Structure formats: C-alpha cells, structure tokens
Amino acid sequence: LTEEEVYEGICKTLVEKLGMKFAWIAGIDEAKNQLNIKYKFGDDKGIFDIYDFKISSTDTLTYKAISKGEIIINQDSAEYAKKISCAEELVKRGFMSSCTIPILKNGKVESLLKIYSSIPRYFNDSVIEILKEIQHDISFALEKIEMIRENLILSESLKNSETWILITDSSGRITYVNEAVEIISGYKREELIGENPRIFKSGLNPPEFYKEMWETILSGKVFRAITPNRKKSGEIFHADLKIIPIKLPGGELNFVAVAEDVTEKMKLSDRVQKLQNYDALTGLLNMNGFSANVSQ
C-alpha cells in the first residue's frame, strides 16, 4: 500500500459511499508556502480554476486547519461568503458546506483533506465524529507506510552490507544474520537461526573474556574487542567485534553484533612488523632486528 493508494481510497469512499460532492487531498510545500494536489475525486465544478493554493492568509480555512491541527468546518457557504468574498465561488458551484481536515504524520500536519457537500450545515456533530475517525485512520496509515518503507530500506541495507550483522534475543538465540555472516563464517542462515553464537567459539579466548563481555552488555553498555572465531570449516578468523545491547519495549534486551573480518589486516600487520626486523630476501635479522636482539 502506498500513500497515493490511501488518498485515492479515502476520496472515492467519501464521494461514492458517503455522498460528498467532491473531495481532494493536498500535500503541504512549506518552502513555497502552498498546497500541492495529491489526489481528487468527484465533480470539481472548475473550482481549481480560481482556487488560491497559497496558505499564507490567516483568514482562510486552510490556514486555520494547518496552524491549529484541527478540523475546520464551513457550515454554510452562503454565510461564509459574507465574510470571505472568494466563498461566493463555492455557492456558484453548489458547494454549500465544506470541511478541511489536517492529516498528521508523526505529530506534524502532513497534508490536507478537503470535502464539499451540496447540503448546507451537512457537517453536524455526528458527521464530525466520523471525520475525526477518518482523520485518525489516515494518519495511522501514513505512519505505518513510512515505517514499512524505512524498515524495508534498513533491511535491504543490512542484508547487503559487507559488515557482519548478527542479532540475538535476551537468551542468546540468534534471530537474524545478514549475508556477510554467511560469507565469513561459511554457515547458511538456516543453520544459524535459533543457535547460540558460541557456534563460532574458537576456544582461544580465556573465561575472563566472556565474563567481561556479559557483564558489559547486561549493564547496557557496548562491548568491543578483537576476538578469534571459528568458521564452519574449522578455520580461525579474527573479528573486530562490537556488541550493542538494545532495550525493547517491556525491558527485554536484544543484542546486535557488528563485526569486521580483520584476519588479513592482522596478517599484514604481522608481516610489516616482521619486515621491520628481518630482511625480506634472506629472512635474516636486519640492522633493526640485530640491534634489538643485542639490546635484549
């Protein structure tokens, strides 16, 4: 479901099912201080030919709806025309009452829903209550769509990242791994989900290492270390590891392990270190290495 589909569905429903004359939804362009039509349905009677899409005037229903974040009603266009001359155009087109509904997303007015009726004073208390429900439902739908979109972007980013991403629940069971975990460890995703990260245990870390790790993450702090791990093949790889505790609603802790395979970097570092003290061609001590040994 997209925002456009939500807008289309609500405008059509208002006209076809609830007997409204015309309905449209516009987004708010704050930079230009104007409305941009997203969707419309019904007979507009040419209203857009004379409609001012600017929202700067403090006298308009549009401005009041945006600034207050409340539903604003024009109960009788004929009466309203006595105050605002442009409302005469509503009367000419048979739009005898209207309603302006601000649509909020994450607490901010995101767009406006405009509804027109051919009946004066159509928007009584019972109708307004229904419109409030519609307002709430649209806002909920837009927030849900945004959340789904963000989750999809995040999910795809994590999935295709070259960085090791592994998530466990509070009991240490693996609930998520990205492709990098599969590539680095040699395990398939289905082999890891539900398992404990000790499946990667190399046996090279002392017991104090794990004691410090659990004390750190259970206290809500991030744990960092470069640690040896074992692949499915038995090969050892070194991971620059960060474990991030995440507290979920209700207080449950999940743990996100972010790591980089630094095995080759460590080998290169050892090689550079060795070249500082040994001749690359002969493998014998060079002057630096000789001097260091003499000093010892």
Short mmCIF file of C-alpha atoms in Angstrom, two decimals:
data_model
loop_
_atom_site.label_atom_id
_atom_site.label_comp_id
_atom_site.label_asym_id
_atom_site.label_seq_id
_atom_site.Cartn_x
_atom_site.Cartn_y
_atom_site.Cartn_z
CA LEU A 1 0.00 0.00 0.00
CA THR A 2 1.26 3.49 -0.92
CA GLU A 3 0.27 6.99 0.21
CA GLU A 4 -1.32 7.57 -3.20
CA GLU A 5 -3.50 4.47 -2.77
CA VAL A 6 -4.62 5.68 0.68
CA TYR A 7 -5.52 9.09 -0.77
CA GLU A 8 -7.39 7.54 -3.69
CA GLY A 9 -9.32 5.16 -1.45
CA ILE A 10 -10.47 7.82 1.01
CA CYS A 11 -11.55 10.35 -1.64
CA LYS A 12 -13.51 7.74 -3.61
CA THR A 13 -15.17 6.43 -0.46
CA LEU A 14 -16.25 9.91 0.64
CA VAL A 15 -17.87 10.64 -2.72
CA GLU A 16 -19.24 7.22 -3.69
CA LYS A 17 -20.24 5.86 -0.29
CA LEU A 18 -20.91 8.93 1.86
CA GLY A 19 -22.50 11.18 -0.77
CA MET A 20 -19.95 14.00 -0.76
CA LYS A 21 -19.94 16.27 -3.81
CA PHE A 22 -16.17 16.47 -4.20
CA ALA A 23 -13.04 15.53 -2.20
CA TRP A 24 -9.35 16.20 -2.66
CA ILE A 25 -6.11 15.81 -0.75
CA ALA A 26 -3.09 18.11 -1.00
CA GLY A 27 0.39 17.94 0.39
CA ILE A 28 2.00 20.94 2.08
CA ASP A 29 5.04 22.55 0.46
CA GLU A 30 6.50 24.57 3.33
CA ALA A 31 9.27 26.08 1.21
CA LYS A 32 6.78 27.60 -1.26
CA ASN A 33 4.05 28.01 1.38
CA GLN A 34 1.46 26.37 -0.83
CA LEU A 35 -0.59 23.20 -1.38
CA ASN A 36 0.15 20.55 -4.00
CA ILE A 37 -2.77 18.35 -5.05
CA LYS A 38 -2.12 14.64 -4.43
CA TYR A 39 -5.49 13.21 -5.44
CA LYS A 40 -9.03 14.39 -6.26
CA PHE A 41 -12.34 12.66 -6.92
CA GLY A 42 -15.79 13.86 -7.84
CA ASP A 43 -17.05 16.84 -9.84
CA ASP A 44 -14.78 19.79 -9.02
CA LYS A 45 -17.04 22.20 -10.99
CA GLY A 46 -13.90 24.05 -12.11
CA ILE A 47 -13.11 25.15 -8.54
CA PHE A 48 -9.37 24.81 -9.12
CA ASP A 49 -9.52 27.47 -11.83
CA ILE A 50 -9.99 30.10 -9.14
CA TYR A 51 -8.61 28.34 -6.04
CA ASP A 52 -5.68 30.02 -4.31
CA PHE A 53 -3.25 27.32 -3.25
CA LYS A 54 -1.23 29.71 -1.10
CA ILE A 55 -1.63 29.16 2.65
CA SER A 56 -0.35 32.47 3.99
CA SER A 57 -3.69 34.15 4.62
CA THR A 58 -4.77 33.90 8.28
CA ASP A 59 -8.44 34.23 7.24
CA THR A 60 -8.64 31.02 5.25
CA LEU A 61 -9.95 27.70 6.49
CA THR A 62 -6.80 26.08 5.11
CA TYR A 63 -4.50 28.20 7.25
CA LYS A 64 -6.58 27.64 10.37
CA ALA A 65 -6.61 23.88 9.86
CA ILE A 66 -2.84 23.75 9.39
CA SER A 67 -1.94 26.13 12.23
CA LYS A 68 -4.33 24.56 14.76
CA GLY A 69 -4.10 20.97 13.55
CA GLU A 70 -7.87 20.76 13.93
CA ILE A 71 -10.83 20.03 11.66
CA ILE A 72 -12.29 23.31 10.41
CA ILE A 73 -15.91 23.46 9.20
CA ASN A 74 -17.62 25.82 6.78
CA GLN A 75 -21.23 25.13 7.75
CA ASP A 76 -22.83 27.41 5.19
CA SER A 77 -21.02 28.78 2.14
CA ALA A 78 -23.65 31.50 1.69
CA GLU A 79 -22.98 32.82 5.19
CA TYR A 80 -19.23 32.35 4.77
CA ALA A 81 -19.33 34.41 1.55
CA LYS A 82 -20.44 37.42 3.60
CA LYS A 83 -17.05 37.34 5.34
CA ILE A 84 -14.81 36.00 2.59
CA SER A 85 -15.66 37.06 -0.96
CA CYS A 86 -13.96 34.05 -2.60
CA ALA A 87 -16.54 31.81 -0.89
CA GLU A 88 -19.05 33.08 -3.42
CA GLU A 89 -17.41 30.71 -5.90
CA LEU A 90 -18.38 27.81 -3.65
CA VAL A 91 -22.01 28.89 -3.73
CA LYS A 92 -21.95 29.24 -7.53
CA ARG A 93 -20.73 25.67 -7.83
CA GLY A 94 -23.23 24.25 -5.35
CA PHE A 95 -20.66 23.54 -2.65
CA MET A 96 -22.94 24.70 0.17
CA SER A 97 -20.78 23.43 3.04
CA SER A 98 -17.23 22.17 3.33
CA CYS A 99 -14.75 20.65 5.69
CA THR A 100 -10.97 20.98 5.94
CA ILE A 101 -9.20 18.11 7.72
CA PRO A 102 -5.49 18.31 8.57
CA ILE A 103 -3.75 14.93 8.18
CA LEU A 104 -0.99 14.45 10.74
CA LYS A 105 2.03 12.19 10.45
CA ASN A 106 4.26 11.81 13.47
CA GLY A 107 2.56 14.78 15.11
CA LYS A 108 3.04 17.17 12.18
CA VAL A 109 0.45 18.28 9.61
CA GLU A 110 1.48 16.36 6.50
CA SER A 111 -1.44 17.09 4.17
CA LEU A 112 -5.00 18.40 3.97
CA LEU A 113 -8.25 16.66 3.07
CA LYS A 114 -10.95 18.94 1.64
CA ILE A 115 -14.55 17.73 1.41
CA TYR A 116 -17.52 19.54 -0.17
CA SER A 117 -21.24 18.88 0.28
CA SER A 118 -24.22 20.22 -1.65
CA ILE A 119 -26.18 20.47 1.62
CA PRO A 120 -25.80 23.47 3.96
CA ARG A 121 -24.87 22.54 7.54
CA TYR A 122 -24.22 18.98 6.49
CA PHE A 123 -21.30 18.59 8.88
CA ASN A 124 -23.16 18.13 12.17
CA ASP A 125 -21.68 16.65 15.35
CA SER A 126 -22.22 13.02 14.33
CA VAL A 127 -20.59 13.58 10.93
CA ILE A 128 -17.67 15.37 12.55
CA GLU A 129 -17.07 12.39 14.84
CA ILE A 130 -16.89 10.14 11.78
CA LEU A 131 -14.48 12.59 10.15
CA LYS A 132 -12.27 12.53 13.24
CA GLU A 133 -12.08 8.75 12.94
CA ILE A 134 -11.18 9.10 9.27
CA GLN A 135 -8.52 11.67 10.18
CA HIS A 136 -7.03 9.28 12.75
CA ASP A 137 -7.15 6.30 10.36
CA ILE A 138 -5.40 8.18 7.54
CA SER A 139 -2.69 9.42 9.91
CA PHE A 140 -2.18 5.89 11.23
CA ALA A 141 -1.97 4.50 7.68
CA LEU A 142 0.58 7.11 6.58
CA GLU A 143 2.77 6.46 9.63
CA LYS A 144 2.52 2.71 9.02
CA ILE A 145 3.51 3.13 5.37
CA GLU A 146 6.51 5.25 6.37
CA MET A 147 7.55 2.67 8.97
CA ILE A 148 7.29 -0.17 6.43
CA ARG A 149 9.31 1.86 3.92
CA GLU A 150 12.03 2.64 6.47
CA ASN A 151 12.14 -0.98 7.65
CA LEU A 152 12.47 -2.18 4.05
CA ILE A 153 15.34 0.23 3.37
CA LEU A 154 17.07 -0.74 6.60
CA SER A 155 16.52 -4.45 6.00
CA GLU A 156 17.95 -4.32 2.48
CA SER A 157 20.89 -2.21 3.66
CA LEU A 158 21.75 -4.66 6.44
CA LYS A 159 21.20 -7.67 4.19
CA ASN A 160 23.64 -6.47 1.53
CA SER A 161 26.19 -4.89 3.87
CA GLU A 162 29.72 -6.33 3.83
CA THR A 163 29.76 -5.84 7.61
CA TRP A 164 28.85 -8.79 9.85
CA ILE A 165 25.43 -8.14 11.41
CA LEU A 166 24.03 -10.71 13.86
CA ILE A 167 21.14 -10.25 16.31
CA THR A 168 20.24 -12.40 19.30
CA ASP A 169 17.36 -12.33 21.75
CA SER A 170 17.77 -11.95 25.50
CA SER A 171 18.61 -15.64 25.94
CA GLY A 172 21.33 -15.53 23.33
CA ARG A 173 19.47 -17.28 20.49
CA ILE A 174 20.33 -15.97 17.04
CA THR A 175 17.29 -14.30 15.42
CA TYR A 176 18.92 -12.57 12.43
CA VAL A 177 22.07 -12.81 10.31
CA ASN A 178 22.91 -10.94 7.13
CA GLU A 179 24.69 -12.30 4.09
CA ALA A 180 28.09 -11.17 5.39
CA VAL A 181 27.76 -13.57 8.34
CA GLU A 182 27.09 -16.44 5.93
CA ILE A 183 30.03 -15.49 3.69
CA ILE A 184 32.53 -15.00 6.52
CA SER A 185 31.50 -17.95 8.70
CA GLY A 186 30.63 -20.47 6.00
CA TYR A 187 27.32 -21.29 7.73
CA LYS A 188 23.97 -20.90 5.98
CA ARG A 189 21.31 -18.71 7.54
CA GLU A 190 19.07 -21.67 8.35
CA GLU A 191 21.97 -23.30 10.20
CA LEU A 192 22.40 -20.27 12.46
CA ILE A 193 18.86 -19.08 13.29
CA GLY A 194 17.94 -20.38 16.75
CA GLU A 195 21.55 -21.30 17.57
CA ASN A 196 23.81 -19.63 20.15
CA PRO A 197 26.77 -17.52 18.95
CA ARG A 198 29.03 -19.98 20.77
CA ILE A 199 28.82 -21.92 17.49
CA PHE A 200 31.66 -19.62 16.41
CA LYS A 201 33.69 -20.22 19.59
CA SER A 202 37.36 -20.81 18.83
CA GLY A 203 38.45 -21.95 22.29
CA LEU A 204 41.25 -19.38 22.20
CA ASN A 205 39.61 -16.81 24.50
CA PRO A 206 40.05 -17.18 28.28
CA PRO A 207 36.92 -17.50 30.51
CA GLU A 208 37.51 -13.92 31.73
CA PHE A 209 36.81 -12.67 28.22
CA TYR A 210 33.21 -13.95 28.24
CA LYS A 211 32.67 -12.86 31.85
CA GLU A 212 33.63 -9.29 30.97
CA MET A 213 31.53 -9.40 27.78
CA TRP A 214 28.32 -10.45 29.55
CA GLU A 215 28.83 -8.06 32.45
CA THR A 216 29.27 -5.21 29.99
CA ILE A 217 26.31 -5.84 27.70
CA LEU A 218 23.91 -6.81 30.50
CA SER A 219 24.66 -3.46 32.11
CA GLY A 220 23.50 -1.78 28.90
CA LYS A 221 26.98 -0.82 27.68
CA VAL A 222 28.61 -1.55 24.33
CA PHE A 223 31.31 -4.22 24.35
CA ARG A 224 34.26 -4.04 21.91
CA ALA A 225 37.08 -6.49 21.25
CA ILE A 226 39.14 -8.15 18.55
CA THR A 227 38.47 -11.83 19.04
CA PRO A 228 39.33 -15.10 17.29
CA ASN A 229 36.36 -17.11 15.98
CA ARG A 230 35.97 -20.39 14.15
CA LYS A 231 34.35 -20.88 10.75
CA LYS A 232 32.26 -23.90 9.84
CA SER A 233 35.36 -25.30 8.11
CA GLY A 234 37.35 -25.02 11.35
CA GLU A 235 39.47 -22.15 10.06
CA ILE A 236 40.15 -19.35 12.55
CA PHE A 237 39.24 -15.78 11.64
CA HIS A 238 39.65 -12.63 13.72
CA ALA A 239 36.72 -10.26 14.13
CA ASP A 240 36.79 -6.63 15.21
CA LEU A 241 33.59 -7.03 17.23
CA LYS A 242 31.10 -4.59 18.72
CA ILE A 243 28.09 -5.90 20.67
CA ILE A 244 25.30 -3.36 21.17
CA PRO A 245 22.54 -4.05 23.72
CA ILE A 246 19.09 -2.84 22.57
CA LYS A 247 16.31 -2.48 25.14
CA LEU A 248 12.89 -3.24 23.64
CA PRO A 249 9.52 -2.03 24.94
CA GLY A 250 8.85 -4.02 28.10
CA GLY A 251 12.52 -4.01 29.07
CA GLU A 252 13.69 -7.10 27.13
CA LEU A 253 17.28 -6.89 25.89
CA ASN A 254 18.35 -7.92 22.40
CA PHE A 255 21.96 -7.84 21.27
CA VAL A 256 23.30 -6.66 17.92
CA ALA A 257 26.77 -7.90 17.00
CA VAL A 258 28.52 -5.77 14.38
CA ALA A 259 31.87 -7.09 13.22
CA GLU A 260 34.53 -6.84 10.53
CA ASP A 261 36.79 -9.70 9.47
CA VAL A 262 40.27 -8.32 10.20
CA THR A 263 42.19 -11.57 9.66
CA GLU A 264 44.02 -10.30 6.58
CA LYS A 265 44.73 -6.95 8.22
CA MET A 266 46.29 -8.72 11.19
CA LYS A 267 48.39 -10.92 8.90
CA LEU A 268 49.55 -7.82 7.02
CA SER A 269 50.34 -6.08 10.31
CA ASP A 270 52.41 -9.08 11.43
CA ARG A 271 54.18 -9.09 8.05
CA VAL A 272 55.00 -5.38 8.34
CA GLN A 273 56.21 -5.90 11.88
CA LYS A 274 58.45 -8.75 10.75
CA LEU A 275 59.88 -6.72 7.87
CA GLN A 276 60.96 -4.09 10.36
CA ASN A 277 63.36 -6.61 11.92
CA TYR A 278 64.11 -9.17 9.19
CA ASP A 279 65.50 -8.95 5.67
CA ALA A 280 62.78 -9.78 3.11
CA LEU A 281 65.17 -11.64 0.81
CA THR A 282 67.25 -13.72 3.20
CA GLY A 283 64.94 -13.94 6.20
CA LEU A 284 67.88 -12.96 8.43
CA LEU A 285 67.89 -10.20 11.03
CA ASN A 286 68.41 -6.74 9.58
CA MET A 287 70.13 -3.92 11.44
CA ASN A 288 66.98 -3.01 13.43
CA GLY A 289 66.41 -6.62 14.46
CA PHE A 290 70.09 -7.19 15.21
CA SER A 291 70.24 -4.04 17.37
CA ALA A 292 67.06 -5.05 19.23
CA ASN A 293 68.45 -8.51 19.98
CA VAL A 294 71.81 -7.11 21.13
CA SER A 295 69.98 -4.69 23.43
CA GLN A 296 67.99 -7.58 24.94
#
